[in-house]
Amino acid sequence: MFLDQLSASLRQYYPEEDLAFLKKVYEFAEKAHSGVKRLSGEPYFQHPCRVALLLSSWKLDLPTVSAGLLHDVVEDTGISKEDVSLQFGPEIAGIVDGVTKIQELKSAPRILRKMEDMRKMIFAMFRDIRVVFVKLADCMDNIQTLEYLPEENRERFAREALDIYAPMAHRLGMFEVKGELEEKAFQSLYKEDYEQLRDRIRGLYPGMEEKIGTVTQKLEIFFAEKNLSVKIKGRIKRVSSIYWKIRQQKLHLEEIRDLIGLRIIAGSIQDCYVVLGLIHERYTPFKEGFFDYIATPKLNGYRSIHTKVTDDRLELLEFQIRTEEMDLMAEFGVAAHWKYKEGAGTGAEEKQEWLRRIYEWQNEKISPEEFFRNLKVDLDYDEVFVFTPRGEVKILPRGSTALDFAYLIHSDIGDHCRLCRVNGRAVTIGYLLKTGDRVEIVTSRNSHPTIDWLEIAHMPQSRSRIRRWLRTNVKRSL
Ligand code: MN
């Protein structure tokens, strides 16, 4: 039962009393999707459930997990954003609305042309970064159940995962998500290349799974004997990441030796060093393979001890030793960071902190403000994307002014436009709109078009409205 699973997952980091709310959301979403099935025959509702479960595994807050359950109701059922807001409040409705908007953007054919721009646009829209988390979780589930999607959608989903969402996850430091999206998309889009490489790896290094199993088991006993409580995760490098490594570093498969990685999660930093000592005692360390990123973290904030060793059969093993928190940060980046700022509100100062975080991860030598502005503005579009005060996106041709925006909202608002506020600051109606601007129009019954407005307006539609107003009112005054 999904609700039990989800509750158990949330209970690890949320108090019990909040879970009554979750139950309400769950039942609402279940009802909204009832009767709809996926190609696999499973009820559609299982998809939002898995999305919510994934979000809770990233330890995201209750509104985000709730939005995960609700993320498809506005797009796929008769429920409106207002309904969601009425039921569960504006915060959750806002996140659901953001996810819905990303979906809508996709159907705009001009935007679809350039995936790169699409990605930037989504970033420009993340007034609330939780929208991106839900979208990433949605994408993760879609790519993992690709074979159950209608065939005509499969390629588009895989392309989007590879071109939009994997780079986005990378940007947010969510490396586990990035790796998984790339692997599944690669497998689907380049089936033959994928299978060929996978089979070559298996041929060259047979029995890797078994080996990981035995090594893990032996180590578990070894650490238990030393009274150390640790978690051990073993994994084989993903086919897609081997593929990129071969291509980028111009290597042969035979030269890639770090195919098996073992991760040891220790209870404290001190224990990490104890584990390191014990590993070096048990195996023969490789001098070149040792990095202490706990003592000196990487510029992107990554912390972990890396060491390469050989076992008695001279086979290479790569260890990463870190605490639980470091592990969460390394895999889930910004999403994991969310957990550590719980209860602190979401004020402007904190948003700045977020941006600084993302910026640090990228190690770009620009200020966070500049970084964000670049994300928003370095689009080479013929259009600008602006927001209404309620956060709706409006698309206008480049060169449009605040007056055009007023006319786009409603001809009556245009005709009585007095002044505008852009991002909270008062500007004239001739203000040149920029992507990411939040525009608010102040009207007055006493304001009306004058002949100069024809110069101020950029869009032909606005100009013809102004001309019409002038014609009608000149007649009237005569
Ligand atoms: Mn979905």
Short mmCIF file of C-alpha atoms and ligand atoms in Angstrom, two decimals:
data_model
loop_
_atom_site.label_atom_id
_atom_site.label_comp_id
_atom_site.label_asym_id
_atom_site.label_seq_id
_atom_site.Cartn_x
_atom_site.Cartn_y
_atom_site.Cartn_z
CA MET A 1 0.00 0.00 0.00
CA PHE A 2 1.54 3.22 -1.23
CA LEU A 3 0.16 5.46 1.49
CA ASP A 4 1.73 3.30 4.19
CA GLN A 5 5.02 3.23 2.37
CA LEU A 6 4.94 6.97 1.85
CA SER A 7 3.97 7.64 5.45
CA ALA A 8 6.78 5.42 6.69
CA SER A 9 9.25 7.21 4.45
CA LEU A 10 8.10 10.63 5.64
CA ARG A 11 7.94 9.61 9.27
CA GLN A 12 11.71 9.24 9.21
CA TYR A 13 11.98 13.00 9.09
CA TYR A 14 8.46 14.35 9.72
CA PRO A 15 6.33 14.30 12.87
CA GLU A 16 3.29 12.04 12.86
CA GLU A 17 0.65 14.77 13.04
CA ASP A 18 1.48 16.02 9.53
CA LEU A 19 0.62 12.67 8.04
CA ALA A 20 -3.13 13.21 8.38
CA PHE A 21 -2.71 15.98 5.85
CA LEU A 22 -0.81 13.66 3.54
CA LYS A 23 -3.67 11.16 3.71
CA LYS A 24 -6.07 13.87 2.60
CA VAL A 25 -3.89 14.75 -0.36
CA TYR A 26 -3.48 11.10 -1.26
CA GLU A 27 -7.20 10.42 -1.28
CA PHE A 28 -7.89 13.56 -3.29
CA ALA A 29 -5.33 12.63 -5.98
CA GLU A 30 -6.44 9.02 -6.06
CA LYS A 31 -10.00 10.07 -6.68
CA ALA A 32 -8.96 12.58 -9.36
CA HIS A 33 -7.09 9.91 -11.35
CA SER A 34 -9.54 7.10 -10.70
CA GLY A 35 -10.51 4.98 -13.66
CA VAL A 36 -7.47 5.99 -15.74
CA LYS A 37 -4.97 3.31 -16.58
CA ARG A 38 -1.52 3.28 -18.12
CA LEU A 39 -0.57 1.05 -21.05
CA SER A 40 0.79 -1.50 -18.60
CA GLY A 41 -2.70 -1.83 -17.16
CA GLU A 42 -1.69 -0.37 -13.83
CA PRO A 43 -3.83 2.47 -12.46
CA TYR A 44 -2.44 5.83 -13.54
CA PHE A 45 -2.37 6.94 -9.92
CA GLN A 46 0.63 4.69 -9.28
CA HIS A 47 2.77 7.12 -11.25
CA PRO A 48 2.19 10.15 -8.97
CA CYS A 49 2.58 7.81 -6.00
CA ARG A 50 6.03 6.73 -7.11
CA VAL A 51 6.94 10.35 -7.80
CA ALA A 52 5.93 11.28 -4.24
CA LEU A 53 7.84 8.34 -2.84
CA LEU A 54 10.95 9.39 -4.71
CA LEU A 55 10.60 12.95 -3.41
CA SER A 56 10.35 11.63 0.13
CA SER A 57 13.48 9.53 -0.43
CA TRP A 58 15.24 12.82 -1.19
CA LYS A 59 13.89 13.94 2.20
CA LEU A 60 11.98 16.86 0.75
CA ASP A 61 9.36 18.72 2.72
CA LEU A 62 5.68 17.83 3.01
CA PRO A 63 4.43 20.44 0.49
CA THR A 64 6.82 19.05 -2.13
CA VAL A 65 5.82 15.44 -1.51
CA SER A 66 2.15 16.48 -1.60
CA ALA A 67 2.73 18.33 -4.87
CA GLY A 68 4.28 15.12 -6.20
CA LEU A 69 1.00 13.29 -5.56
CA LEU A 70 -0.93 16.11 -7.21
CA HIS A 71 1.47 16.98 -10.02
CA ASP A 72 -0.68 15.65 -12.87
CA VAL A 73 -4.17 16.49 -11.62
CA VAL A 74 -4.37 19.95 -13.18
CA GLU A 75 -3.04 18.77 -16.52
CA ASP A 76 -4.83 15.44 -16.75
CA THR A 77 -8.06 15.78 -14.81
CA GLY A 78 -10.79 18.38 -14.52
CA ILE A 79 -9.31 19.89 -11.40
CA SER A 80 -8.12 23.51 -11.54
CA LYS A 81 -5.25 25.23 -9.80
CA GLU A 82 -7.86 27.09 -7.75
CA ASP A 83 -9.37 23.80 -6.56
CA VAL A 84 -5.95 22.62 -5.40
CA SER A 85 -5.32 25.94 -3.67
CA LEU A 86 -8.70 25.83 -1.96
CA GLN A 87 -8.12 22.29 -0.74
CA PHE A 88 -4.45 22.39 0.18
CA GLY A 89 -3.34 26.01 0.20
CA PRO A 90 -1.46 28.29 -2.20
CA GLU A 91 1.99 26.85 -1.48
CA ILE A 92 1.23 23.38 -2.83
CA ALA A 93 -0.97 24.80 -5.58
CA GLY A 94 1.96 26.99 -6.63
CA ILE A 95 4.28 24.01 -7.02
CA VAL A 96 1.67 22.00 -8.94
CA ASP A 97 1.04 25.00 -11.15
CA GLY A 98 4.76 25.35 -11.91
CA VAL A 99 4.97 21.69 -12.98
CA THR A 100 1.87 22.10 -15.14
CA LYS A 101 3.40 25.16 -16.77
CA ILE A 102 6.56 23.31 -17.69
CA GLN A 103 4.33 20.75 -19.38
CA GLU A 104 2.53 23.50 -21.27
CA LEU A 105 5.77 25.10 -22.37
CA LYS A 106 6.73 21.84 -23.95
CA SER A 107 3.78 21.95 -26.26
CA ALA A 108 4.81 25.34 -27.61
CA PRO A 109 6.45 24.29 -30.88
CA ARG A 110 8.78 27.27 -31.17
CA ILE A 111 10.29 26.49 -27.83
CA LEU A 112 10.64 22.80 -28.50
CA ARG A 113 13.13 23.60 -31.24
CA LYS A 114 15.94 24.14 -28.80
CA MET A 115 16.17 21.88 -25.81
CA GLU A 116 18.99 23.96 -24.40
CA ASP A 117 16.78 27.02 -24.31
CA MET A 118 13.96 25.03 -22.85
CA ARG A 119 16.22 24.06 -19.98
CA LYS A 120 17.20 27.64 -19.36
CA MET A 121 13.61 28.69 -19.46
CA ILE A 122 12.68 26.21 -16.78
CA PHE A 123 15.44 27.58 -14.60
CA ALA A 124 14.18 31.08 -15.23
CA MET A 125 10.81 29.94 -13.99
CA PHE A 126 11.92 28.42 -10.79
CA ARG A 127 10.67 31.06 -8.45
CA ASP A 128 10.27 28.01 -6.31
CA ILE A 129 12.98 25.43 -6.81
CA ARG A 130 10.67 22.71 -5.52
CA VAL A 131 8.94 22.83 -8.91
CA VAL A 132 12.17 21.55 -10.42
CA PHE A 133 12.45 18.76 -7.85
CA VAL A 134 8.95 17.52 -8.64
CA LYS A 135 9.67 17.74 -12.36
CA LEU A 136 12.88 15.75 -11.93
CA ALA A 137 11.09 13.08 -9.91
CA ASP A 138 8.37 12.96 -12.58
CA CYS A 139 11.01 12.53 -15.26
CA MET A 140 12.77 9.82 -13.24
CA ASP A 141 9.61 7.77 -12.99
CA ASN A 142 8.72 8.25 -16.64
CA ILE A 143 12.14 7.13 -17.79
CA GLN A 144 12.07 4.12 -15.51
CA THR A 145 8.72 3.03 -16.91
CA LEU A 146 9.46 4.04 -20.48
CA GLU A 147 8.29 0.75 -21.93
CA TYR A 148 4.80 1.40 -20.60
CA LEU A 149 4.46 4.77 -22.25
CA PRO A 150 2.82 5.13 -25.66
CA GLU A 151 5.49 4.43 -28.25
CA GLU A 152 5.23 7.85 -29.89
CA ASN A 153 6.08 9.47 -26.55
CA ARG A 154 9.06 7.30 -25.70
CA GLU A 155 11.65 9.03 -27.81
CA ARG A 156 10.52 12.47 -26.73
CA PHE A 157 10.71 11.50 -23.05
CA ALA A 158 14.16 9.97 -23.46
CA ARG A 159 15.40 13.02 -25.39
CA GLU A 160 14.08 15.39 -22.78
CA ALA A 161 15.65 13.35 -20.01
CA LEU A 162 19.01 13.46 -21.74
CA ASP A 163 18.95 17.03 -23.03
CA ILE A 164 16.99 18.90 -20.41
CA TYR A 165 16.66 17.08 -17.13
CA ALA A 166 19.99 15.29 -16.76
CA PRO A 167 21.95 18.55 -17.23
CA MET A 168 19.54 20.24 -14.86
CA ALA A 169 20.12 17.59 -12.22
CA HIS A 170 23.85 18.03 -12.74
CA ARG A 171 23.54 21.75 -12.24
CA LEU A 172 21.75 21.14 -8.96
CA GLY A 173 24.37 18.67 -7.78
CA MET A 174 21.91 15.75 -7.98
CA PHE A 175 24.42 13.32 -9.42
CA GLU A 176 22.49 10.15 -8.70
CA VAL A 177 19.49 11.49 -10.57
CA LYS A 178 21.65 12.67 -13.42
CA GLY A 179 23.36 9.28 -13.72
CA GLU A 180 20.09 7.38 -13.70
CA LEU A 181 18.42 9.65 -16.27
CA GLU A 182 21.40 9.38 -18.60
CA GLU A 183 21.61 5.63 -18.27
CA LYS A 184 17.96 4.98 -19.06
CA ALA A 185 17.80 7.57 -21.84
CA PHE A 186 20.97 6.21 -23.42
CA GLN A 187 19.62 2.69 -23.23
CA SER A 188 16.44 3.73 -24.98
CA LEU A 189 17.79 6.11 -27.62
CA TYR A 190 20.95 4.19 -28.58
CA LYS A 191 19.78 0.67 -27.90
CA GLU A 192 22.38 -1.06 -30.06
CA ASP A 193 25.38 0.93 -28.80
CA TYR A 194 24.19 0.39 -25.27
CA GLU A 195 23.79 -3.36 -25.57
CA GLN A 196 27.04 -3.81 -27.43
CA LEU A 197 29.03 -1.98 -24.77
CA ARG A 198 27.21 -3.70 -21.94
CA ASP A 199 28.01 -7.11 -23.42
CA ARG A 200 31.66 -6.18 -23.94
CA ILE A 201 31.93 -5.11 -20.30
CA ARG A 202 30.36 -8.36 -19.15
CA GLY A 203 32.70 -10.34 -21.37
CA LEU A 204 35.77 -8.53 -20.12
CA TYR A 205 34.88 -8.55 -16.45
CA PRO A 206 32.62 -11.52 -15.80
CA GLY A 207 31.02 -12.04 -12.44
CA MET A 208 31.16 -8.46 -11.23
CA GLU A 209 27.83 -8.68 -9.41
CA GLU A 210 28.92 -11.78 -7.50
CA LYS A 211 32.20 -10.16 -6.65
CA ILE A 212 30.53 -7.09 -5.20
CA GLY A 213 28.31 -9.39 -3.18
CA THR A 214 31.15 -11.37 -1.65
CA VAL A 215 33.36 -8.36 -0.95
CA THR A 216 30.46 -6.54 0.70
CA GLN A 217 29.62 -9.54 2.84
CA LYS A 218 33.19 -10.04 3.98
CA LEU A 219 33.57 -6.37 4.82
CA GLU A 220 30.34 -6.34 6.80
CA ILE A 221 31.66 -9.14 9.00
CA PHE A 222 35.06 -7.46 9.21
CA PHE A 223 33.64 -4.14 10.44
CA ALA A 224 31.20 -5.83 12.79
CA GLU A 225 34.12 -7.60 14.44
CA LYS A 226 35.75 -4.20 14.97
CA ASN A 227 32.50 -2.92 16.52
CA LEU A 228 32.00 -0.36 13.80
CA SER A 229 28.52 0.18 12.47
CA VAL A 230 28.70 1.08 8.79
CA LYS A 231 26.55 0.75 5.69
CA ILE A 232 28.19 -0.67 2.58
CA LYS A 233 26.89 0.00 -0.91
CA GLY A 234 28.56 -1.65 -3.87
CA ARG A 235 27.97 -0.75 -7.47
CA ILE A 236 29.16 -1.28 -11.00
CA LYS A 237 29.81 1.83 -13.02
CA ARG A 238 26.92 2.64 -15.34
CA VAL A 239 27.22 1.72 -19.00
CA SER A 240 26.48 5.30 -20.07
CA SER A 241 29.17 6.73 -17.83
CA ILE A 242 31.71 4.23 -19.17
CA TYR A 243 30.64 5.20 -22.66
CA TRP A 244 31.25 8.90 -21.99
CA LYS A 245 34.55 8.21 -20.28
CA ILE A 246 35.77 6.23 -23.28
CA ARG A 247 34.68 8.95 -25.68
CA GLN A 248 35.83 11.99 -23.75
CA GLN A 249 39.16 10.65 -22.55
CA LYS A 250 39.75 8.62 -25.71
CA LEU A 251 40.34 5.42 -23.76
CA HIS A 252 39.87 1.76 -24.55
CA LEU A 253 37.47 -0.18 -22.41
CA GLU A 254 40.41 -2.27 -21.21
CA GLU A 255 42.00 0.84 -19.72
CA ILE A 256 39.07 1.60 -17.48
CA ARG A 257 39.76 -0.22 -14.27
CA ASP A 258 37.53 1.45 -11.73
CA LEU A 259 34.41 -0.39 -12.76
CA ILE A 260 33.57 -1.50 -9.25
CA GLY A 261 32.98 1.06 -6.58
CA LEU A 262 32.29 0.41 -2.92
CA ARG A 263 30.87 3.06 -0.69
CA ILE A 264 31.14 2.91 3.05
CA ILE A 265 28.83 5.12 5.05
CA ALA A 266 30.14 5.68 8.56
CA GLY A 267 28.44 7.22 11.58
CA SER A 268 30.79 10.15 12.04
CA ILE A 269 33.77 11.87 10.47
CA GLN A 270 36.00 10.25 13.03
CA ASP A 271 34.67 6.83 12.03
CA CYS A 272 35.42 7.62 8.38
CA TYR A 273 39.11 7.80 9.28
CA VAL A 274 38.91 4.62 11.35
CA VAL A 275 37.35 2.87 8.33
CA LEU A 276 40.10 4.25 6.11
CA GLY A 277 42.76 2.88 8.44
CA LEU A 278 41.15 -0.54 8.48
CA ILE A 279 40.79 -0.65 4.69
CA HIS A 280 44.46 0.20 4.25
CA GLU A 281 45.36 -2.44 6.79
CA ARG A 282 43.34 -5.09 4.96
CA TYR A 283 44.21 -4.21 1.34
CA THR A 284 47.19 -2.72 -0.43
CA PRO A 285 46.55 0.97 -1.12
CA PHE A 286 47.43 2.63 -4.38
CA LYS A 287 49.41 5.78 -3.82
CA GLU A 288 47.86 7.70 -6.69
CA GLY A 289 44.36 6.66 -5.76
CA PHE A 290 44.05 8.47 -2.45
CA PHE A 291 42.14 11.74 -1.99
CA ASP A 292 40.87 13.20 1.24
CA TYR A 293 37.99 15.42 0.24
CA ILE A 294 36.77 15.54 3.83
CA ALA A 295 39.82 17.48 5.00
CA THR A 296 39.84 19.50 1.78
CA PRO A 297 36.39 19.47 0.15
CA LYS A 298 36.06 19.92 -3.59
CA LEU A 299 35.06 23.37 -4.73
CA ASN A 300 31.56 22.16 -5.40
CA GLY A 301 31.23 21.17 -1.73
CA TYR A 302 31.72 17.46 -2.32
CA ARG A 303 33.14 15.63 0.69
CA SER A 304 34.33 12.03 0.85
CA ILE A 305 37.54 10.04 1.24
CA HIS A 306 38.58 8.18 -1.90
CA THR A 307 41.04 5.36 -1.95
CA LYS A 308 41.98 2.76 -4.50
CA VAL A 309 43.33 -0.55 -3.27
CA THR A 310 44.13 -3.99 -4.61
CA ASP A 311 42.99 -7.22 -3.05
CA ASP A 312 45.02 -10.42 -2.70
CA ARG A 313 44.23 -11.31 -6.33
CA LEU A 314 45.58 -7.91 -7.37
CA GLU A 315 42.17 -6.72 -8.46
CA LEU A 316 41.43 -3.05 -8.15
CA LEU A 317 38.76 -1.84 -5.75
CA GLU A 318 37.71 1.75 -5.33
CA PHE A 319 36.38 2.95 -1.99
CA GLN A 320 34.47 6.07 -1.09
CA ILE A 321 34.17 6.69 2.62
CA ARG A 322 31.74 9.31 3.92
CA THR A 323 29.04 10.09 6.47
CA GLU A 324 25.32 9.78 5.80
CA GLU A 325 24.96 13.53 5.37
CA MET A 326 27.86 13.71 2.91
CA ASP A 327 26.33 10.82 1.00
CA LEU A 328 22.97 12.51 0.73
CA MET A 329 24.61 15.73 -0.42
CA ALA A 330 26.72 13.97 -3.03
CA GLU A 331 23.77 12.09 -4.47
CA PHE A 332 21.00 14.58 -4.16
CA GLY A 333 22.75 17.93 -4.03
CA VAL A 334 20.47 20.88 -3.58
CA ALA A 335 17.55 18.59 -2.77
CA ALA A 336 19.44 17.12 0.17
CA HIS A 337 20.41 20.58 1.30
CA TRP A 338 16.75 21.43 1.58
CA LYS A 339 16.47 19.05 4.49
CA TYR A 340 19.09 20.86 6.50
CA LYS A 341 17.30 24.17 6.38
CA GLU A 342 13.96 22.93 7.53
CA GLY A 343 11.74 25.25 9.51
CA ALA A 344 13.74 28.28 8.56
CA GLY A 345 11.10 29.77 6.24
CA THR A 346 11.61 30.69 2.64
CA GLY A 347 12.44 34.38 2.73
CA ALA A 348 14.38 36.32 0.15
CA GLU A 349 17.59 35.94 2.10
CA GLU A 350 17.25 32.23 1.93
CA LYS A 351 16.62 32.22 -1.80
CA GLN A 352 19.90 34.08 -2.08
CA GLU A 353 21.51 31.33 -0.06
CA TRP A 354 20.11 28.81 -2.52
CA LEU A 355 21.48 30.63 -5.46
CA ARG A 356 24.83 30.93 -3.78
CA ARG A 357 24.74 27.19 -3.23
CA ILE A 358 24.01 26.43 -6.86
CA TYR A 359 26.59 28.91 -7.91
CA GLU A 360 29.22 27.37 -5.65
CA TRP A 361 28.45 23.98 -7.09
CA GLN A 362 29.22 25.30 -10.49
CA ASN A 363 32.35 27.06 -9.34
CA GLU A 364 31.68 29.99 -11.57
CA LYS A 365 33.48 33.19 -10.79
CA ILE A 366 30.45 35.43 -10.89
CA SER A 367 28.12 36.73 -8.23
CA PRO A 368 24.96 34.74 -7.51
CA GLU A 369 22.85 37.61 -8.81
CA GLU A 370 24.75 37.60 -12.04
CA PHE A 371 24.57 33.85 -12.27
CA PHE A 372 20.82 33.87 -11.95
CA ARG A 373 20.45 36.74 -14.34
CA ASN A 374 22.56 34.91 -16.89
CA LEU A 375 20.43 31.84 -16.57
CA LYS A 376 17.44 33.94 -17.34
CA VAL A 377 18.69 36.32 -19.94
CA ASP A 378 21.25 34.66 -22.14
CA LEU A 379 18.56 33.31 -24.37
CA ASP A 380 18.76 34.18 -27.97
CA TYR A 381 15.06 34.24 -28.49
CA ASP A 382 12.84 36.35 -30.64
CA GLU A 383 10.56 36.38 -27.64
CA VAL A 384 10.67 37.53 -24.06
CA PHE A 385 9.05 35.58 -21.25
CA VAL A 386 7.51 37.61 -18.48
CA PHE A 387 5.32 36.83 -15.50
CA THR A 388 2.01 38.26 -14.37
CA PRO A 389 1.74 39.10 -10.66
CA ARG A 390 0.12 35.69 -10.23
CA GLY A 391 3.10 33.97 -11.80
CA GLU A 392 1.59 33.16 -15.18
CA VAL A 393 3.99 33.27 -18.10
CA LYS A 394 3.29 35.59 -21.01
CA ILE A 395 5.28 35.42 -24.20
CA LEU A 396 5.80 38.62 -26.19
CA PRO A 397 8.00 39.48 -29.16
CA ARG A 398 11.40 40.93 -28.32
CA GLY A 399 11.22 44.72 -28.16
CA SER A 400 7.80 44.71 -26.48
CA THR A 401 7.14 47.27 -23.79
CA ALA A 402 5.13 47.30 -20.58
CA LEU A 403 2.32 48.91 -22.59
CA ASP A 404 2.21 45.89 -24.92
CA PHE A 405 1.97 43.68 -21.88
CA ALA A 406 -1.02 45.70 -20.65
CA TYR A 407 -2.76 45.28 -24.01
CA LEU A 408 -1.95 41.59 -24.05
CA ILE A 409 -3.66 41.09 -20.70
CA HIS A 410 -6.79 42.90 -21.83
CA SER A 411 -7.51 45.74 -24.25
CA ASP A 412 -9.31 47.58 -21.48
CA ILE A 413 -6.27 47.35 -19.23
CA GLY A 414 -4.19 48.67 -22.10
CA ASP A 415 -6.53 51.58 -22.72
CA HIS A 416 -6.39 52.64 -19.07
CA CYS A 417 -2.80 51.82 -18.35
CA ARG A 418 -1.25 54.47 -16.14
CA LEU A 419 2.02 53.06 -14.89
CA CYS A 420 3.72 49.74 -14.34
CA ARG A 421 5.69 47.99 -11.71
CA VAL A 422 8.41 45.63 -12.84
CA ASN A 423 9.80 43.35 -10.14
CA GLY A 424 8.17 45.68 -7.62
CA ARG A 425 9.73 48.86 -9.01
CA ALA A 426 7.70 51.59 -10.70
CA VAL A 427 8.60 52.10 -14.38
CA THR A 428 7.08 54.01 -17.29
CA ILE A 429 4.79 52.30 -19.77
CA GLY A 430 7.63 52.45 -22.30
CA TYR A 431 9.78 50.06 -20.24
CA LEU A 432 11.42 47.41 -22.45
CA LEU A 433 10.47 43.97 -21.16
CA LYS A 434 13.13 41.43 -20.29
CA THR A 435 12.80 37.70 -19.76
CA GLY A 436 12.07 36.90 -16.14
CA ASP A 437 10.41 40.25 -15.37
CA ARG A 438 7.35 40.19 -13.17
CA VAL A 439 5.05 42.87 -14.52
CA GLU A 440 2.14 44.53 -12.83
CA ILE A 441 -0.04 47.15 -14.50
CA VAL A 442 -1.65 50.00 -12.61
CA THR A 443 -4.74 51.36 -14.35
CA SER A 444 -6.74 54.49 -13.82
CA ARG A 445 -10.10 55.52 -15.30
CA ASN A 446 -8.53 58.87 -16.21
CA SER A 447 -5.74 57.38 -18.27
CA HIS A 448 -6.26 56.83 -21.97
CA PRO A 449 -4.21 56.47 -25.14
CA THR A 450 -2.52 59.48 -26.70
CA ILE A 451 -0.85 59.78 -30.04
CA ASP A 452 2.61 59.10 -28.47
CA TRP A 453 1.42 55.66 -27.41
CA LEU A 454 1.73 54.57 -31.03
CA GLU A 455 5.48 55.07 -30.62
CA ILE A 456 5.64 53.32 -27.27
CA ALA A 457 3.78 50.18 -28.36
CA HIS A 458 5.80 47.59 -30.24
CA MET A 459 3.25 44.93 -31.09
CA PRO A 460 1.00 45.57 -34.10
CA GLN A 461 -2.02 44.38 -32.09
CA SER A 462 -1.44 47.04 -29.44
CA ARG A 463 -1.00 49.73 -32.04
CA SER A 464 -4.22 48.87 -33.82
CA ARG A 465 -6.06 48.94 -30.48
CA ILE A 466 -4.62 52.39 -29.75
CA ARG A 467 -5.61 53.65 -33.18
CA ARG A 468 -9.11 52.34 -32.73
CA TRP A 469 -9.42 54.08 -29.35
CA LEU A 470 -8.13 57.35 -30.80
CA ARG A 471 -10.55 57.12 -33.76
CA THR A 472 -13.57 56.42 -31.58
CA ASN A 473 -12.80 59.13 -29.08
CA VAL A 474 -11.86 61.77 -31.63
CA LYS A 475 -15.29 61.17 -33.22
CA ARG A 476 -16.96 61.46 -29.85
CA SER A 477 -15.28 64.74 -29.01
CA LEU A 478 -16.22 66.26 -32.34
MN MN B 1 3.72 12.95 -14.42
#
